[in-house]
Amino acid sequence: MNKNQQRITKEEADKLMAIPGNVRGAVILANLEYAFQRGGEKIVEEIKERLKELTYPFDIEEIKPMEKYPEALSVLIILLIKEIFNLTKEEIFEMGGASIKLSPFIKILTKYFVSIKKCFEQAPKYWEKYFDFGKIEPAEYNEKEGYAILRVIDYKFHPLICIYHRGYFAQIAKIATGKKMIKSREIKCIHRGDPYHEYSISWK
Amino acid sequence: MTNNNLDKIKKELQKTKEDLNDIASYLDDFLTFLPIAVCDISPAGIIIHINKSFEDVSGFGALEIVGEYLTDIFLEKSKINKILNLTRKKEIVKNQEFTLITKDKKGIIVNAFFSARKDKEGNLTGYFLGMIDISSLKEFQYEMETKVEERTKELEKSGKALMNMLEDVEEARGKAEEEKNKTIAVINSLADGLLVFDRENKLLLINPQAENFFNIKTKEIIGNSILELTKFPNLRTLINLLGVEIKGIFRKELTIRENLSIEVSAVPIVIEGEKLGTSVILHEITREKMVERIKTEFVSLAAHQLRTPLSAIKWTLKMLLDGDLGEITEEQRGFLDKTYQSNERMIGLINDLLNITRIEEGRYLYKPTLADFENIVYFVINSYQEEIARKKIVLDFQKPKTRLPRISIDIEKMRLAVQNLLDNAVRYTPPRGRITILLEIVKFHDRNEREIAFSIRDTGVGIPQDQQPRVFTKFFRGANVMRMETEGTGLGLFIAKNIIEAHGGKIWFESEEGKGTTFYFNLPIREEFTEFLKEF
């Protein structure tokens, strides 16, 4: 690990783990698969070790895709992956896209990829399938101009997750549109004082 | 809703989650095991899921390839889009061959199957793509095609070589045909007649001259075996001469009809030691025969005309020598005696000439009777005792202890034959030389026949090697004896040979110049007189 790199402290972990809300195991598994593919088994072991250090030991091999687990745990694992690999913002963006690529539930989600419009419309349902808190709201869709605006409401864990979500939405847009030029920007952020997160996804 | 019902629902939900987890696990295991590379494609043509086999075949991990365009991993990009559109319409498209570009930029030939995925409303939700790596198969196919191509080229080359060979063969055949035509032209224009038989003694060829000799057409007899040829009367005399086995003969005379005589020679055609057939050469000798006949008639006439006065001279001289015409002086006797001897030699010559003409005219009639051959030999020896004694020649006559069987012979002619042989021996053996006459019976077990074998060996001058082939021809006299002895007509051996052969015997000799000569002849022991006569 880079000496200059900041390690997640016990206090940060405690603060994070105190935030309520659950997510399906499939999301956590996708992120762990990302770590595994980048660094192999030893990285997974390192994550387990760090969770133990932070006093949140977790038998991650036992995570089931359909089971619900704390979103805080999922975020903590993302932060640990970032910490271990010393990921840049671009790499966190990429990890967000990779969670789509590696999600075991992508198989059942493909029906939403009929078109970007359908993805946009079905986003709330999709959120509900994965999260038991917060919501996602389609704000604007402009097929002609090639963009859509989504809002993520009541979701506040860590600013890095905003980048992760940008990558996530960008990947979905790419799959749904088949376009090569995809832009995913966060135009409003709850961490910056906005009432919600707002993402603009454009394609051409 | 009661708490009880809520608990029930929670339990059911938990069971369902567990089932779903199990299904997810099963599906994951199944996809991992599935040996066919499978990927899920979004309606926009983006890869959204791959299985383990896909990773193995392409070399790409899910992280690298999911989210990428399907067209990016195939060489035939426009064809991929066309097939996806086709799949959208037909739902399933099978057996499409594509080149998958692997992570390490290799091209793998795959057999691809496409299936469209649709939701309840019939909207396209994506595609399944299944792929089987057939690169090994294609490689094998390519190798096979290459081999077939190479083989085809080889065959083409062989074909060309064959064509060249055929052209060469055709050219050679043309030349051979030309040569054959030339040969046929030569054969057809030969003054001699020619018949060619194959190894089965079937007639292969007869030239126009031979057709004329026998007054027969090629088409009537060609291909017939020699046995079948006996059916043609014109050919019968020839076939009788040749025999069914076509024995080798040399210059045998044959009179086909009046004023047409030929000499027949049958020569085996042998190539590299293998007999391929026999050629029969017919040389016309009608003119030679006529000339010879005229000559013989002249000699006969002249000899007859000479013999009468010579006989008159003989008896006159005899009377003078015997004193019937008065006393003569010793000097006169000497002259008369020499004249008498000269006259005797002249009579001998005339007799030989007459014998020759008779032999040649076929008038040398034999009068066979059963006779003791030993007596004939004794008779001849006795007539030469005086001369043998004069030259102090040692004559050794060896004969079997038991008496020889009597055989059918013409006594007079046989005496003449033996006399001619003994005369030569005495004449050309120097004084104090040796003459050995051997008489015995030889048995031929293979033929179950017996023959009387006669031989006369001298220690005379011998016959020069280069002249030996002409020993039995008319008027032959060895160059060495011509130098030392003026007497002799050169007809004795010719006559002897004719006599022995006319008796069914065989005569031959061995000689070394300066050492001596041995003449042999065998005579068959035949007691059946009528059978014997048929031989003549």
XYZ file of C-alpha atoms in Angstrom:
740
model
C 0.000 0.000 0.000
C 1.157 3.453 -0.799
C 2.450 5.209 2.315
C 0.626 8.391 1.373
C -2.581 6.545 0.939
C -5.159 7.134 3.589
C -6.466 4.013 5.287
C -10.018 3.765 6.449
C -10.093 4.301 10.123
C -12.177 2.590 12.725
C -14.051 5.826 13.279
C -14.894 6.184 9.605
C -16.062 2.589 9.489
C -18.163 3.003 12.581
C -19.718 6.140 11.172
C -20.491 4.404 7.924
C -21.851 1.231 9.472
C -24.249 3.285 11.520
C -26.187 4.335 8.402
C -29.252 2.142 7.887
C -30.459 0.487 4.703
C -29.951 -2.843 2.975
C -28.960 -4.042 -0.448
C -29.069 -7.445 -2.168
C -25.995 -9.638 -1.821
C -25.681 -9.678 -5.618
C -24.296 -6.117 -5.539
C -21.667 -6.989 -2.903
C -20.756 -10.177 -4.818
C -20.238 -8.182 -8.031
C -17.793 -5.868 -6.263
C -15.958 -8.751 -4.629
C -15.722 -10.446 -8.047
C -14.166 -7.228 -9.372
C -11.558 -7.346 -6.595
C -10.989 -11.035 -7.204
C -10.488 -10.557 -10.938
C -8.018 -7.747 -10.351
C -6.025 -9.346 -7.549
C -7.114 -12.910 -6.998
C -7.923 -14.760 -3.828
C -5.397 -12.914 -1.649
C -7.278 -9.625 -2.184
C -10.497 -11.202 -0.993
C -8.591 -12.451 2.066
C -7.192 -8.963 2.591
C -10.688 -7.466 2.498
C -11.787 -10.016 5.071
C -8.779 -9.158 7.193
C -9.447 -5.434 6.977
C -13.104 -5.920 7.894
C -11.917 -7.830 10.942
C -9.474 -5.054 11.800
C -12.266 -2.536 11.561
C -14.250 -4.780 13.896
C -16.783 -5.722 11.250
C -15.776 -9.264 10.515
C -17.840 -10.850 7.784
C -17.773 -14.234 6.130
C -18.055 -12.888 2.659
C -17.990 -16.382 1.066
C -21.423 -16.909 2.588
C -23.034 -13.903 0.889
C -26.113 -14.970 -1.080
C -27.205 -12.912 -4.078
C -30.841 -12.712 -3.053
C -30.223 -11.997 0.609
C -30.192 -8.455 1.932
C -27.095 -7.077 3.603
C -26.299 -3.633 4.966
C -25.592 -1.157 2.190
C -23.003 0.272 4.601
C -21.128 -3.042 4.410
C -21.323 -2.956 0.621
C -19.950 0.627 0.635
C -17.256 -0.292 3.160
C -16.115 -3.138 0.893
C -15.964 -0.716 -2.080
C -13.876 1.658 0.024
C -11.595 -1.194 1.094
C -11.144 -2.220 -2.537
C -10.289 1.381 -3.354
C -7.885 1.387 -0.406
C -6.190 -1.893 -1.345
C -5.781 -1.126 -5.025
C -5.302 2.592 -4.441
C -7.925 3.207 -7.070
C -8.201 6.532 -8.854
C -11.541 8.227 -9.436
C -11.530 6.855 -12.960
C -11.017 3.372 -11.622
C -13.858 3.779 -9.164
C -15.989 4.912 -12.104
C -14.877 1.784 -13.914
C -15.676 -0.400 -10.888
C -19.206 0.977 -10.979
C -19.524 -0.208 -14.573
C -17.889 -3.491 -13.685
C -20.525 -4.204 -11.060
C -22.980 -4.390 -13.962
C -20.643 -6.628 -15.941
C -20.023 -9.003 -13.045
C -23.407 -8.979 -11.384
C -24.829 -12.452 -11.101
C -28.232 -10.916 -11.535
C -27.518 -9.310 -14.826
C -29.221 -12.354 -16.348
C -32.578 -11.354 -14.937
C -32.050 -7.670 -15.535
C -31.544 -7.859 -19.250
C -35.240 -7.405 -19.879
C -34.744 -3.797 -18.824
C -32.210 -3.289 -21.567
C -34.722 -3.381 -24.393
C -34.151 0.347 -24.815
C -32.692 3.246 -22.871
C -36.161 4.664 -22.524
C -37.388 1.459 -20.903
C -34.353 1.416 -18.637
C -35.114 4.966 -17.667
C -38.756 4.188 -16.977
C -38.055 0.973 -15.101
C -35.258 2.400 -12.958
C -37.460 2.830 -9.828
C -38.548 -0.800 -10.025
C -35.002 -1.859 -10.497
C -33.931 0.151 -7.408
C -36.645 -1.406 -5.362
C -35.472 -4.880 -6.288
C -32.059 -4.139 -4.842
C -32.506 -1.637 -2.059
C -34.916 -1.420 0.836
C -34.302 2.284 1.335
C -34.193 5.454 -0.726
C -35.382 5.571 -4.261
C -34.500 6.496 -7.781
C -36.559 8.910 -9.752
C -36.547 9.498 -13.516
C -36.464 13.254 -13.878
C -36.094 13.868 -17.608
C -35.724 11.819 -20.751
C -34.859 13.310 -24.141
C -34.379 10.774 -26.846
C -33.837 13.389 -29.516
C -31.037 15.109 -27.625
C -29.840 11.820 -26.271
C -29.843 12.276 -22.554
C -31.707 11.304 -19.406
C -31.655 12.702 -15.885
C -32.079 10.468 -12.848
C -32.325 11.371 -9.236
C -31.194 9.209 -6.317
C -33.022 10.232 -3.249
C -32.304 9.479 0.377
C -29.004 7.852 -0.281
C -26.005 9.225 1.634
C -23.085 6.992 2.447
C -19.806 8.232 0.952
C -18.903 10.728 -1.806
C -16.863 8.080 -3.670
C -20.052 6.121 -4.233
C -21.305 9.017 -6.378
C -18.445 8.272 -8.796
C -19.210 4.567 -8.534
C -22.859 5.263 -9.444
C -21.797 7.402 -12.398
C -19.897 4.437 -13.764
C -22.803 2.188 -13.009
C -25.307 4.358 -14.927
C -22.883 4.853 -17.790
C -22.504 1.119 -18.230
C -26.262 0.569 -18.231
C -26.645 3.354 -20.800
C -24.008 1.773 -22.987
C -25.681 -1.626 -22.871
C -29.107 -0.146 -23.509
C -28.174 2.286 -26.264
C -25.282 0.511 -27.908
C -23.673 3.927 -28.282
C -19.979 4.401 -27.857
C -20.013 7.957 -26.573
C -21.604 7.860 -23.143
C -21.285 10.645 -20.607
C -22.384 10.267 -17.023
C -22.213 13.334 -14.776
C -23.457 14.101 -11.293
C -25.109 17.450 -11.509
C -26.481 17.521 -7.976
C -25.062 15.808 -4.900
C -26.382 15.352 -1.449
C -22.821 15.601 -0.117
C -22.586 19.075 -1.596
C -25.778 20.248 0.044
C -28.237 19.363 -2.643
C -31.411 17.576 -1.573
C -30.603 14.551 -3.677
C -28.191 13.186 -6.189
C -28.955 14.004 -9.799
C -27.202 12.305 -12.643
C -27.210 13.331 -16.263
C -26.502 10.468 -18.673
C -26.064 11.390 -22.305
C -25.243 9.334 -25.380
C -24.510 9.793 -29.027
C -52.923 -8.742 8.454
C -52.292 -10.737 11.618
C -48.838 -11.334 13.020
C -49.349 -15.024 12.344
C -49.989 -14.400 8.642
C -47.061 -11.995 8.462
C -44.733 -14.635 9.890
C -46.065 -17.140 7.366
C -45.405 -14.754 4.485
C -41.919 -13.974 5.798
C -41.163 -17.680 6.012
C -42.445 -18.263 2.463
C -40.376 -15.311 1.272
C -37.312 -16.705 2.977
C -37.913 -20.098 1.321
C -38.312 -18.406 -2.026
C -35.048 -16.492 -1.524
C -33.317 -19.715 -0.630
C -34.742 -21.385 -3.737
C -33.652 -18.454 -5.845
C -30.163 -18.599 -4.367
C -30.067 -22.325 -5.099
C -31.243 -21.716 -8.671
C -28.657 -18.941 -9.046
C -25.957 -21.263 -7.735
C -27.152 -24.081 -9.998
C -27.278 -21.757 -12.989
C -23.814 -20.493 -12.207
C -22.470 -24.057 -11.943
C -24.297 -25.036 -15.102
C -22.918 -22.123 -17.088
C -19.441 -22.769 -15.726
C -19.643 -26.415 -16.767
C -21.278 -25.788 -20.158
C -18.586 -26.635 -22.732
C -20.167 -24.368 -25.326
C -19.145 -20.733 -25.197
C -22.274 -18.734 -24.494
C -22.855 -15.030 -24.250
C -25.810 -12.814 -23.683
C -26.130 -9.795 -25.927
C -28.222 -6.739 -25.444
C -30.609 -5.661 -28.220
C -28.040 -2.967 -28.987
C -25.383 -5.605 -29.675
C -23.483 -5.208 -26.387
C -22.150 -8.254 -24.619
C -23.726 -8.366 -21.190
C -22.811 -11.776 -19.923
C -20.431 -14.595 -20.763
C -19.853 -18.051 -19.380
C -16.615 -19.785 -18.431
C -16.241 -21.505 -21.847
C -16.540 -18.148 -23.540
C -13.682 -16.894 -21.375
C -11.653 -20.012 -22.281
C -12.272 -19.691 -26.003
C -11.865 -15.931 -26.309
C -9.283 -15.401 -23.593
C -11.294 -12.445 -22.334
C -12.548 -12.231 -18.774
C -16.010 -10.866 -18.068
C -14.512 -7.609 -16.860
C -12.766 -7.131 -20.175
C -15.473 -8.144 -22.573
C -18.837 -7.465 -20.939
C -20.054 -4.080 -22.073
C -18.145 -4.348 -25.314
C -19.670 -4.624 -28.750
C -20.160 -8.092 -30.117
C -18.856 -6.913 -33.482
C -15.552 -5.993 -31.800
C -14.641 -9.623 -31.234
C -15.458 -10.914 -34.698
C -13.675 -10.419 -37.959
C -16.894 -10.446 -39.966
C -18.462 -7.369 -38.375
C -21.115 -6.549 -40.957
C -22.123 -10.184 -41.110
C -22.657 -10.175 -37.316
C -25.102 -7.279 -37.614
C -26.899 -8.990 -40.471
C -27.186 -12.205 -38.496
C -28.498 -10.333 -35.427
C -31.166 -8.732 -37.621
C -31.981 -12.101 -39.105
C -32.182 -13.624 -35.616
C -34.577 -10.869 -34.602
C -36.873 -12.063 -37.393
C -36.332 -15.803 -37.352
C -35.611 -16.122 -33.597
C -33.032 -18.853 -34.197
C -30.159 -18.860 -36.657
C -27.887 -21.883 -36.640
C -24.522 -22.909 -37.968
C -22.945 -19.611 -38.863
C -19.230 -19.630 -39.299
C -17.314 -16.663 -37.877
C -13.780 -15.761 -37.000
C -13.534 -14.898 -33.310
C -10.687 -12.511 -32.513
C -9.256 -13.642 -29.209
C -7.590 -11.523 -26.597
C -4.189 -12.430 -27.995
C -5.375 -11.358 -31.480
C -5.667 -14.812 -32.874
C -8.446 -15.738 -35.224
C -10.472 -18.757 -34.137
C -13.058 -20.245 -36.433
C -16.289 -20.811 -34.531
C -19.617 -22.260 -35.425
C -22.182 -19.852 -33.973
C -25.828 -20.261 -33.009
C -28.004 -17.210 -32.384
C -31.262 -17.050 -30.509
C -33.453 -14.027 -29.913
C -34.783 -13.297 -26.396
C -38.143 -11.608 -26.115
C -40.372 -10.506 -23.278
C -44.032 -11.299 -22.836
C -45.018 -8.492 -25.184
C -42.732 -9.824 -27.872
C -40.189 -7.060 -27.455
C -36.615 -8.074 -28.132
C -34.720 -8.169 -24.843
C -31.484 -9.477 -26.318
C -29.760 -12.428 -27.903
C -28.064 -15.582 -26.884
C -24.993 -16.521 -28.797
C -23.558 -20.039 -28.549
C -20.217 -20.810 -30.133
C -18.244 -23.969 -30.735
C -14.571 -23.677 -31.448
C -14.103 -25.475 -34.739
C -10.643 -24.121 -35.410
C -9.114 -27.601 -34.976
C -11.736 -28.973 -37.287
C -11.144 -26.138 -39.744
C -7.417 -26.600 -39.401
C -7.920 -30.267 -40.171
C -10.260 -29.303 -42.991
C -7.697 -26.779 -44.197
C -4.954 -29.374 -43.969
C -7.166 -31.790 -45.827
C -8.036 -29.158 -48.416
C -4.370 -28.236 -48.679
C -3.513 -31.875 -49.067
C -6.300 -32.302 -51.592
C -5.080 -29.179 -53.372
C -1.489 -30.403 -53.279
C -2.626 -33.835 -54.362
C -4.709 -32.242 -57.082
C -1.676 -30.258 -58.208
C 0.401 -33.415 -58.093
C -2.294 -35.185 -60.045
C -2.406 -32.290 -62.466
C 1.367 -32.521 -62.763
C 1.071 -36.282 -63.079
C -1.709 -35.704 -65.545
C 0.511 -33.358 -67.527
C 3.380 -35.805 -67.223
C 0.982 -38.522 -68.277
C -0.178 -36.410 -71.178
C 3.446 -35.832 -72.138
C 4.053 -39.529 -71.799
C 0.956 -40.217 -73.850
C 2.186 -37.768 -76.457
C 5.559 -39.490 -76.389
C 3.850 -42.845 -76.557
C 1.671 -41.586 -79.396
C 4.749 -40.291 -81.176
C 6.564 -43.548 -80.493
C 3.476 -45.431 -81.630
C 3.431 -43.355 -84.799
C 7.084 -44.090 -85.363
C 6.521 -47.752 -84.557
C 3.582 -47.753 -86.975
C 5.773 -46.126 -89.588
C 8.520 -48.673 -88.913
C 5.960 -51.446 -89.001
C 4.645 -50.199 -92.328
C 8.189 -50.028 -93.632
C 8.891 -53.516 -92.378
C 5.672 -54.796 -93.916
C 6.576 -53.056 -97.177
C 10.008 -54.688 -97.059
C 8.507 -58.068 -96.228
C 5.900 -57.705 -98.959
C 8.504 -56.755 -101.505
C 10.820 -59.617 -100.579
C 11.627 -61.979 -103.402
C 11.551 -64.753 -100.833
C 8.372 -66.013 -99.308
C 7.955 -65.495 -95.586
C 5.654 -67.032 -93.011
C 5.790 -66.018 -89.356
C 4.335 -68.191 -86.618
C 3.788 -67.112 -83.001
C 4.908 -69.097 -79.990
C 1.713 -71.195 -80.178
C 2.579 -71.943 -83.804
C -0.287 -69.852 -85.124
C 0.315 -68.106 -88.416
C 0.884 -64.409 -87.786
C 2.024 -63.267 -91.181
C 2.369 -64.488 -94.752
C 3.808 -62.269 -97.438
C 2.531 -62.006 -101.037
C 5.411 -64.072 -102.412
C 4.515 -66.964 -100.107
C 0.865 -66.532 -101.131
C 1.955 -66.945 -104.755
C 4.072 -70.018 -103.981
C 1.134 -71.841 -102.449
C -1.587 -70.151 -104.464
C -3.436 -69.208 -101.289
C -4.817 -65.978 -99.782
C -3.734 -64.499 -96.458
C -7.275 -64.054 -95.168
C -7.953 -67.773 -95.646
C -5.155 -68.959 -93.422
C -4.021 -66.168 -91.123
C -4.417 -66.991 -87.433
C -4.638 -70.725 -88.089
C -2.468 -73.069 -86.104
C -0.004 -75.192 -88.028
C -2.231 -78.200 -87.388
C -5.189 -76.364 -88.922
C -3.041 -75.439 -91.914
C -2.790 -79.120 -92.853
C -6.406 -78.793 -94.027
C -5.157 -76.734 -96.951
C -3.853 -79.153 -99.618
C -1.530 -76.544 -101.089
C 0.285 -76.210 -97.788
C 0.433 -79.881 -96.862
C 3.920 -80.562 -98.239
C 5.301 -77.553 -96.395
C 3.620 -78.488 -93.119
C 4.890 -82.065 -93.468
C 8.379 -80.679 -93.834
C 8.062 -78.263 -90.900
C 6.319 -80.688 -88.573
C 3.589 -79.777 -86.105
C 6.154 -78.420 -83.659
C 7.947 -76.458 -86.411
C 11.411 -77.855 -85.993
C 14.330 -75.694 -86.987
C 15.440 -76.568 -90.516
C 17.921 -75.077 -92.897
C 17.615 -74.921 -96.667
C 15.497 -78.004 -97.134
C 14.373 -78.372 -100.691
C 10.705 -78.653 -101.431
C 9.031 -79.072 -104.786
C 5.647 -77.443 -104.544
C 4.589 -78.267 -108.059
C 6.202 -78.809 -111.423
C 8.602 -76.012 -112.197
C 8.407 -74.596 -108.687
C 11.034 -75.621 -106.167
C 11.886 -73.784 -103.003
C 14.392 -73.999 -100.226
C 12.754 -73.886 -96.804
C 14.472 -72.570 -93.700
C 12.694 -72.356 -90.356
C 14.409 -70.071 -87.875
C 13.236 -69.455 -84.328
C 12.616 -65.801 -83.426
C 14.380 -65.338 -80.107
C 14.504 -62.128 -78.088
C 16.529 -62.071 -74.874
C 16.603 -65.841 -74.762
C 12.852 -66.225 -75.129
C 11.397 -67.871 -78.206
C 8.634 -65.665 -79.540
C 7.867 -67.631 -82.644
C 9.308 -68.976 -85.846
C 9.910 -67.432 -89.214
C 9.805 -69.687 -92.238
C 11.757 -68.402 -95.213
C 10.937 -69.767 -98.640
C 13.621 -69.169 -101.226
C 12.739 -70.115 -104.791
C 15.373 -72.321 -106.411
C 13.451 -73.382 -109.527
C 16.017 -71.844 -111.849
C 18.949 -73.270 -109.882
C 17.302 -76.670 -109.928
C 16.779 -76.424 -113.675
C 20.390 -75.404 -114.259
C 21.547 -78.176 -111.965
C 19.319 -80.668 -113.735
C 20.666 -79.623 -117.123
C 24.191 -79.867 -115.737
C 23.494 -83.259 -114.232
C 21.917 -84.471 -117.463
C 24.951 -83.243 -119.329
C 27.359 -84.928 -116.917
C 25.294 -88.091 -117.060
C 25.253 -88.039 -120.823
C 28.959 -87.262 -121.026
C 29.831 -89.921 -118.469
C 27.757 -92.530 -120.254
C 29.326 -91.572 -123.546
C 32.816 -91.736 -121.998
C 32.319 -94.986 -120.145
C 31.729 -97.071 -123.256
C 35.026 -96.207 -124.981
C 36.839 -96.376 -121.608
C 35.477 -99.894 -121.147
C 36.611 -100.811 -124.632
C 40.070 -99.379 -123.862
C 40.157 -101.294 -120.578
C 39.420 -104.639 -122.151
C 41.832 -104.005 -125.013
C 44.575 -103.109 -122.567
C 43.680 -106.157 -120.495
C 43.981 -108.365 -123.512
C 47.346 -106.807 -124.383
C 48.616 -107.188 -120.833
C 47.412 -110.795 -120.647
C 49.272 -111.553 -123.939
C 46.096 -112.526 -125.729
C 47.174 -110.374 -128.645
C 50.781 -111.529 -128.688
C 53.933 -111.323 -126.597
C 54.931 -107.873 -125.290
C 58.221 -106.674 -123.977
C 58.734 -105.650 -120.365
C 59.074 -102.065 -121.424
C 55.804 -102.296 -123.340
C 54.172 -103.947 -120.298
C 55.305 -101.065 -118.104
C 53.692 -98.486 -120.350
C 50.564 -100.560 -120.846
C 50.256 -101.130 -117.110
C 50.389 -97.403 -116.378
C 47.890 -96.776 -119.151
C 45.612 -99.456 -117.705
C 45.795 -97.849 -114.188
C 45.031 -94.409 -115.631
C 42.114 -95.842 -117.506
C 40.882 -97.493 -114.289
C 41.014 -94.164 -112.463
C 39.134 -92.598 -115.349
C 36.478 -95.304 -115.115
C 36.301 -94.728 -111.328
C 35.804 -91.028 -111.889
C 33.129 -91.679 -114.475
C 31.404 -94.075 -112.107
C 31.515 -91.485 -109.324
C 30.074 -88.865 -111.665
C 27.346 -91.232 -112.693
C 26.587 -91.982 -109.057
C 26.408 -88.262 -108.348
C 24.037 -87.637 -111.214
C 21.889 -90.541 -110.074
C 21.824 -89.204 -106.537
C 20.890 -85.738 -107.749
C 18.266 -87.025 -110.126
C 16.847 -89.235 -107.424
C 17.639 -92.281 -109.468
C 20.215 -93.674 -107.070
C 18.043 -96.676 -106.438
C 18.774 -98.817 -103.387
C 18.295 -102.508 -103.293
C 18.039 -103.266 -99.597
C 18.486 -106.810 -98.411
C 19.168 -108.279 -94.982
C 22.913 -108.382 -94.787
C 25.791 -108.743 -92.357
C 27.462 -105.366 -92.103
C 30.648 -106.911 -90.662
C 31.140 -108.863 -93.892
C 30.876 -105.641 -95.890
C 33.627 -104.085 -93.797
C 35.796 -107.211 -94.186
C 35.202 -107.168 -97.909
C 36.340 -103.565 -98.247
C 39.371 -104.082 -95.966
C 40.448 -107.059 -97.999
C 40.304 -105.080 -101.214
C 42.792 -102.606 -99.680
C 45.183 -105.132 -98.086
C 47.782 -104.718 -100.835
C 47.869 -100.927 -100.594
C 47.899 -101.035 -96.780
C 50.818 -103.427 -96.861
C 52.658 -101.318 -99.434
C 52.428 -98.242 -97.154
C 53.206 -100.346 -94.087
C 50.080 -98.993 -92.417
C 48.911 -100.763 -89.293
C 45.201 -101.474 -89.613
C 43.334 -102.407 -86.490
C 39.812 -103.702 -86.938
C 37.914 -103.908 -83.650
C 34.538 -105.575 -83.641
C 32.170 -106.985 -81.035
C 32.689 -110.539 -79.864
C 29.148 -111.448 -80.690
C 27.890 -111.354 -84.188
C 26.107 -108.189 -85.313
C 22.456 -108.488 -86.278
C 21.758 -108.466 -89.958
C 20.310 -105.243 -91.187
C 18.483 -104.063 -94.277
C 21.006 -102.392 -96.495
C 21.964 -102.036 -100.120
C 25.162 -104.085 -100.004
C 26.739 -102.605 -103.106
C 26.094 -99.003 -102.035
C 27.166 -99.653 -98.472
C 30.418 -101.205 -99.701
C 30.956 -98.056 -101.762
C 30.388 -95.834 -98.705
C 32.800 -97.833 -96.511
C 35.257 -98.040 -99.404
C 35.246 -94.279 -99.874
C 35.999 -93.770 -96.172
C 38.758 -96.394 -96.097
C 40.162 -95.119 -99.384
C 40.554 -91.647 -97.904
C 42.129 -93.067 -94.738
C 44.670 -95.113 -96.667
C 45.312 -92.383 -99.193
C 46.000 -89.592 -96.700
C 47.741 -91.569 -93.958
C 51.489 -91.476 -94.363
C 53.485 -94.723 -94.491
C 53.752 -96.567 -91.162
C 50.657 -94.758 -89.985
C 47.734 -96.368 -88.231
C 44.118 -96.926 -89.164
C 41.622 -98.124 -86.584
C 38.225 -99.393 -87.613
C 35.731 -99.816 -84.792
C 32.445 -101.597 -85.161
C 29.975 -101.821 -82.273
C 26.344 -101.678 -81.286
C 25.078 -98.654 -79.389
C 21.844 -98.557 -77.455
C 19.618 -95.512 -77.073
C 17.569 -96.248 -73.990
C 15.535 -93.094 -74.335
C 14.381 -94.187 -77.801
C 14.586 -97.912 -77.091
C 16.579 -98.274 -80.279
C 19.875 -99.854 -81.271
C 22.259 -98.759 -83.972
C 25.379 -100.112 -85.605
C 28.177 -97.652 -84.964
C 31.077 -97.557 -87.411
C 34.159 -95.410 -87.055
C 37.444 -95.207 -88.919
C 40.302 -93.304 -87.357
C 43.518 -92.521 -89.151
C 46.738 -90.792 -88.280
C 46.686 -88.905 -91.554
C 47.024 -85.305 -92.564
C 43.696 -84.225 -91.132
C 41.319 -81.597 -92.504
C 42.049 -77.893 -92.029
C 39.611 -76.379 -89.515
C 38.350 -73.680 -91.880
C 37.462 -76.226 -94.563
C 35.662 -78.712 -92.365
C 32.127 -77.326 -93.038
C 32.527 -78.248 -96.759
C 33.769 -81.801 -96.242
C 30.589 -83.474 -97.490
C 30.061 -81.184 -100.480
C 30.754 -82.242 -104.071
C 34.292 -81.964 -105.399
C 35.683 -80.972 -102.024
C 39.325 -81.688 -101.519
C 41.326 -80.304 -98.649
C 43.920 -77.690 -99.566
C 46.607 -79.703 -97.764
C 45.877 -82.915 -99.695
C 45.662 -81.066 -102.998
C 49.283 -80.086 -102.462
C 50.479 -83.644 -101.765
C 48.196 -85.907 -103.758
C 46.956 -85.201 -107.234
C 44.548 -88.094 -107.407
C 41.031 -87.984 -106.010
C 37.803 -86.563 -107.346
C 36.400 -85.012 -104.195
C 33.171 -86.978 -104.685
C 33.699 -89.896 -102.309
C 32.455 -88.282 -99.080
C 29.477 -86.684 -100.868
C 28.460 -90.133 -102.126
C 29.136 -91.788 -98.757
C 27.003 -89.216 -96.958
C 24.114 -89.720 -99.367
C 24.325 -93.492 -98.997
C 24.425 -93.414 -95.179
C 21.569 -90.914 -94.951
C 19.545 -92.871 -97.498
C 19.829 -95.819 -95.096
C 18.465 -93.664 -92.292
C 21.881 -93.254 -90.768
C 23.969 -90.300 -89.723
C 27.552 -89.483 -90.658
C 29.986 -87.045 -89.048
C 33.657 -86.596 -88.346
C 36.335 -85.197 -86.067
C 39.618 -83.990 -87.469
C 42.711 -82.100 -86.499
C 45.119 -81.059 -89.163
C 48.410 -82.955 -88.874
C 47.041 -85.459 -86.382
C 44.374 -87.366 -88.206
C 40.697 -87.772 -88.833
C 37.961 -90.000 -87.522
C 34.762 -90.553 -89.524
C 31.737 -91.972 -87.772
C 28.453 -93.249 -89.006
C 25.557 -94.985 -87.340
C 23.029 -97.183 -89.042
C 19.670 -98.040 -87.563
C 19.027 -101.689 -86.922
C 15.790 -102.182 -88.818
C 14.677 -105.557 -89.826
C 11.269 -104.641 -91.175
C 11.945 -104.377 -94.826
C 8.763 -102.666 -95.948
C 9.089 -99.971 -93.272
C 12.640 -99.430 -94.392
C 11.594 -98.954 -97.984
C 9.217 -96.184 -97.034
C 12.182 -94.143 -95.984
C 13.196 -93.725 -99.584
